[in-house]
GROMACS .gro file of C-alpha atoms in nm:
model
  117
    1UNK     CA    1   0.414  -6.386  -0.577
    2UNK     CA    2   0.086  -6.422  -0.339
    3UNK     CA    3   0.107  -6.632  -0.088
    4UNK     CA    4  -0.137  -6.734   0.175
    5UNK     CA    5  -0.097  -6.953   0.515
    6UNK     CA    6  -0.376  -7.077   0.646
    7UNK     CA    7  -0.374  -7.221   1.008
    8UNK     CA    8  -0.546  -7.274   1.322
    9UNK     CA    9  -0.830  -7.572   1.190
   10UNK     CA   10  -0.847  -7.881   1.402
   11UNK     CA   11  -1.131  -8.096   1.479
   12UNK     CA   12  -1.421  -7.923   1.758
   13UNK     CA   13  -1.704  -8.075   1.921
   14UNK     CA   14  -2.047  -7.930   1.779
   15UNK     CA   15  -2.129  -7.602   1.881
   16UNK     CA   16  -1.744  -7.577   1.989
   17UNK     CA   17  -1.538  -7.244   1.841
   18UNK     CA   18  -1.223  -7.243   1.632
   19UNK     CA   19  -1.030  -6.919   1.480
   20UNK     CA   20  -0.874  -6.940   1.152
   21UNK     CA   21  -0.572  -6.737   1.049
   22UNK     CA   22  -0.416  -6.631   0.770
   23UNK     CA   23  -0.105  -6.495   0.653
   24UNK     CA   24  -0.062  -6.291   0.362
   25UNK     CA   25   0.328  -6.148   0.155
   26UNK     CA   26   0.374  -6.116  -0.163
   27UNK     CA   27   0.091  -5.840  -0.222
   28UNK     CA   28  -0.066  -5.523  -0.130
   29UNK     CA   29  -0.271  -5.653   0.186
   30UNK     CA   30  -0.440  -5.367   0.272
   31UNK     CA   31  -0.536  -5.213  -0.061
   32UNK     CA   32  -0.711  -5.582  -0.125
   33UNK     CA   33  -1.061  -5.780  -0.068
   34UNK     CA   34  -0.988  -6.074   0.131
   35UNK     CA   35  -1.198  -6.365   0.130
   36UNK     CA   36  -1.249  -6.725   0.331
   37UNK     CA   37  -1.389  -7.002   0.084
   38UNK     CA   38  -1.491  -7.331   0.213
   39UNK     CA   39  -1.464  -7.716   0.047
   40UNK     CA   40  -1.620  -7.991   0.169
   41UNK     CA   41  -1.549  -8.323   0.033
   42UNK     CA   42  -1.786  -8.407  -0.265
   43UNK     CA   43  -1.893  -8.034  -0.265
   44UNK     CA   44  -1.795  -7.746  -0.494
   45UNK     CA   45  -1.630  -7.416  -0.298
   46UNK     CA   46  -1.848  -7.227  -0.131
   47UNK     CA   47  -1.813  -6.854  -0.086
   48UNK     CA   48  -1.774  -6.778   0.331
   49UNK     CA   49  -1.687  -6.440   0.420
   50UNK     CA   50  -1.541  -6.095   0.261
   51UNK     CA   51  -1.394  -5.823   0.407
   52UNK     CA   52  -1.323  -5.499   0.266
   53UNK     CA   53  -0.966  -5.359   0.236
   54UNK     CA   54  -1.016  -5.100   0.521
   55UNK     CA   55  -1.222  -5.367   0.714
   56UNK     CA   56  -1.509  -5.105   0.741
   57UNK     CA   57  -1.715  -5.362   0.578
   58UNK     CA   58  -1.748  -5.738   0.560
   59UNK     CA   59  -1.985  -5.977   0.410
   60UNK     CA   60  -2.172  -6.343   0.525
   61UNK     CA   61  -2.296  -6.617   0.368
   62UNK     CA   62  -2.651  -6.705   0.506
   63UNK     CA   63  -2.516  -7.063   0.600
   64UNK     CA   64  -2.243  -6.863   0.872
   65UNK     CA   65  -2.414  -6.493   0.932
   66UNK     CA   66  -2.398  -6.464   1.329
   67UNK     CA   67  -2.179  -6.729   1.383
   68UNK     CA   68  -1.854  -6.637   1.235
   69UNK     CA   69  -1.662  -6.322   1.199
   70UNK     CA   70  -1.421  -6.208   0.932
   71UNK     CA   71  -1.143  -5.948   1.103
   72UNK     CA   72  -0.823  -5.847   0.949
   73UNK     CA   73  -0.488  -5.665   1.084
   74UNK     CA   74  -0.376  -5.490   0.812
   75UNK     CA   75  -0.091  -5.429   0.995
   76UNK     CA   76   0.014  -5.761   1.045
   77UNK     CA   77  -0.099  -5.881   0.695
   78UNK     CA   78  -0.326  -6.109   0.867
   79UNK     CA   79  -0.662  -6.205   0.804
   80UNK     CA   80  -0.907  -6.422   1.041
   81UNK     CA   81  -1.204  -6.610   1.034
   82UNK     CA   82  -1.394  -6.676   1.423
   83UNK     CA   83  -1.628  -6.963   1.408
   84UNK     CA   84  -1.889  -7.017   1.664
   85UNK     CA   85  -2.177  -7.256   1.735
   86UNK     CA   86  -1.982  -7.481   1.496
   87UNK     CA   87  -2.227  -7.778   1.325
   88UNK     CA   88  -2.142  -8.066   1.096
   89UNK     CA   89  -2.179  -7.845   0.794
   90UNK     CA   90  -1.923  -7.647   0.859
   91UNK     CA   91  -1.685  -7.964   0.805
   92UNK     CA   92  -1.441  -7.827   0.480
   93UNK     CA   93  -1.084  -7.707   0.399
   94UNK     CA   94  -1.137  -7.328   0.461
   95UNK     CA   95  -0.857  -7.123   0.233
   96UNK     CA   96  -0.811  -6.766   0.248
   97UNK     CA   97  -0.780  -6.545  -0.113
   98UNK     CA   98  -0.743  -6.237  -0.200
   99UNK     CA   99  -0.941  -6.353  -0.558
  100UNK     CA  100  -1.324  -6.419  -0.559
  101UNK     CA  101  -1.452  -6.558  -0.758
  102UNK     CA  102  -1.212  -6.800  -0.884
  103UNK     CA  103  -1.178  -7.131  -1.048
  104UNK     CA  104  -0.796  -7.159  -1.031
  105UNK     CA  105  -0.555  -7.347  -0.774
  106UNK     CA  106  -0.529  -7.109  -0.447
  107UNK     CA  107  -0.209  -7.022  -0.318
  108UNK     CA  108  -0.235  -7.154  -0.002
  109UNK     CA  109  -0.302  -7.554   0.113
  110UNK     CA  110  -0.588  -7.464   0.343
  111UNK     CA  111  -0.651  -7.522   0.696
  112UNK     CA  112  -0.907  -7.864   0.784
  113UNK     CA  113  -1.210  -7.785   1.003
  114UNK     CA  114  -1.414  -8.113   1.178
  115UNK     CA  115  -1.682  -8.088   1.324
  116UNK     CA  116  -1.722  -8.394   1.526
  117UNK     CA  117  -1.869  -8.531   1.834
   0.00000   0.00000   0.00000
């Protein structure tokens, strides 16, 4: 059974930094794609970052590219998310998954990011 622990949101000043974390059981970690997904309220869930098993490789949306970094510790079965420069519209429930795209419930409850002054 996957399961997926987000942590480490809170609420940050603009342009303030937070770093997610996430921790995976329950699956092969490192033989999988591991994604961050965003939802802001009255929004649909936007695709953030990817990261390839190995973490040779990762992947941005525009909205984020050069602000955040996806990093993993396959090790650890951890994944992680560094935001920086934060701005309003990064205001969501970010959730980790090892499934993307999907439409179904995620395994995990998400960690809240505010942006707020």
């Amino acid at each position: 059974q996957v399961q997926l622990v987000e942590s480490g949101g809170g609420l940050v000043q603009p342009g303030g930094s937070l770093r997610l974390s996430c921790a995976a059981s329950g699956f092969t970690f490192n033989r999988s794609w591991m994604f961050w997904v965003r939802q802001a309220p009255g929004k649909g869930r936007e695709w953030v970052s990817s990261i390839k098993p190995g973490g040779e490789s990762t992947y941005y949306a525009d909205s984020v590219r050069g602000r955040f970094t996806i990093s993993r510790d396959n090790a650890k079965n951890m994944l992680y998310l560094q935001m920086n420069n934060l701005t309003h519209e990064d205001t969501a429930l970010y959730l980790c998954t090892d499934k993307w795209p999907w439409r179904g419930p995620f395994p995990g409850q998400g960690t809240q990011v505010t942006v707020s002054s």
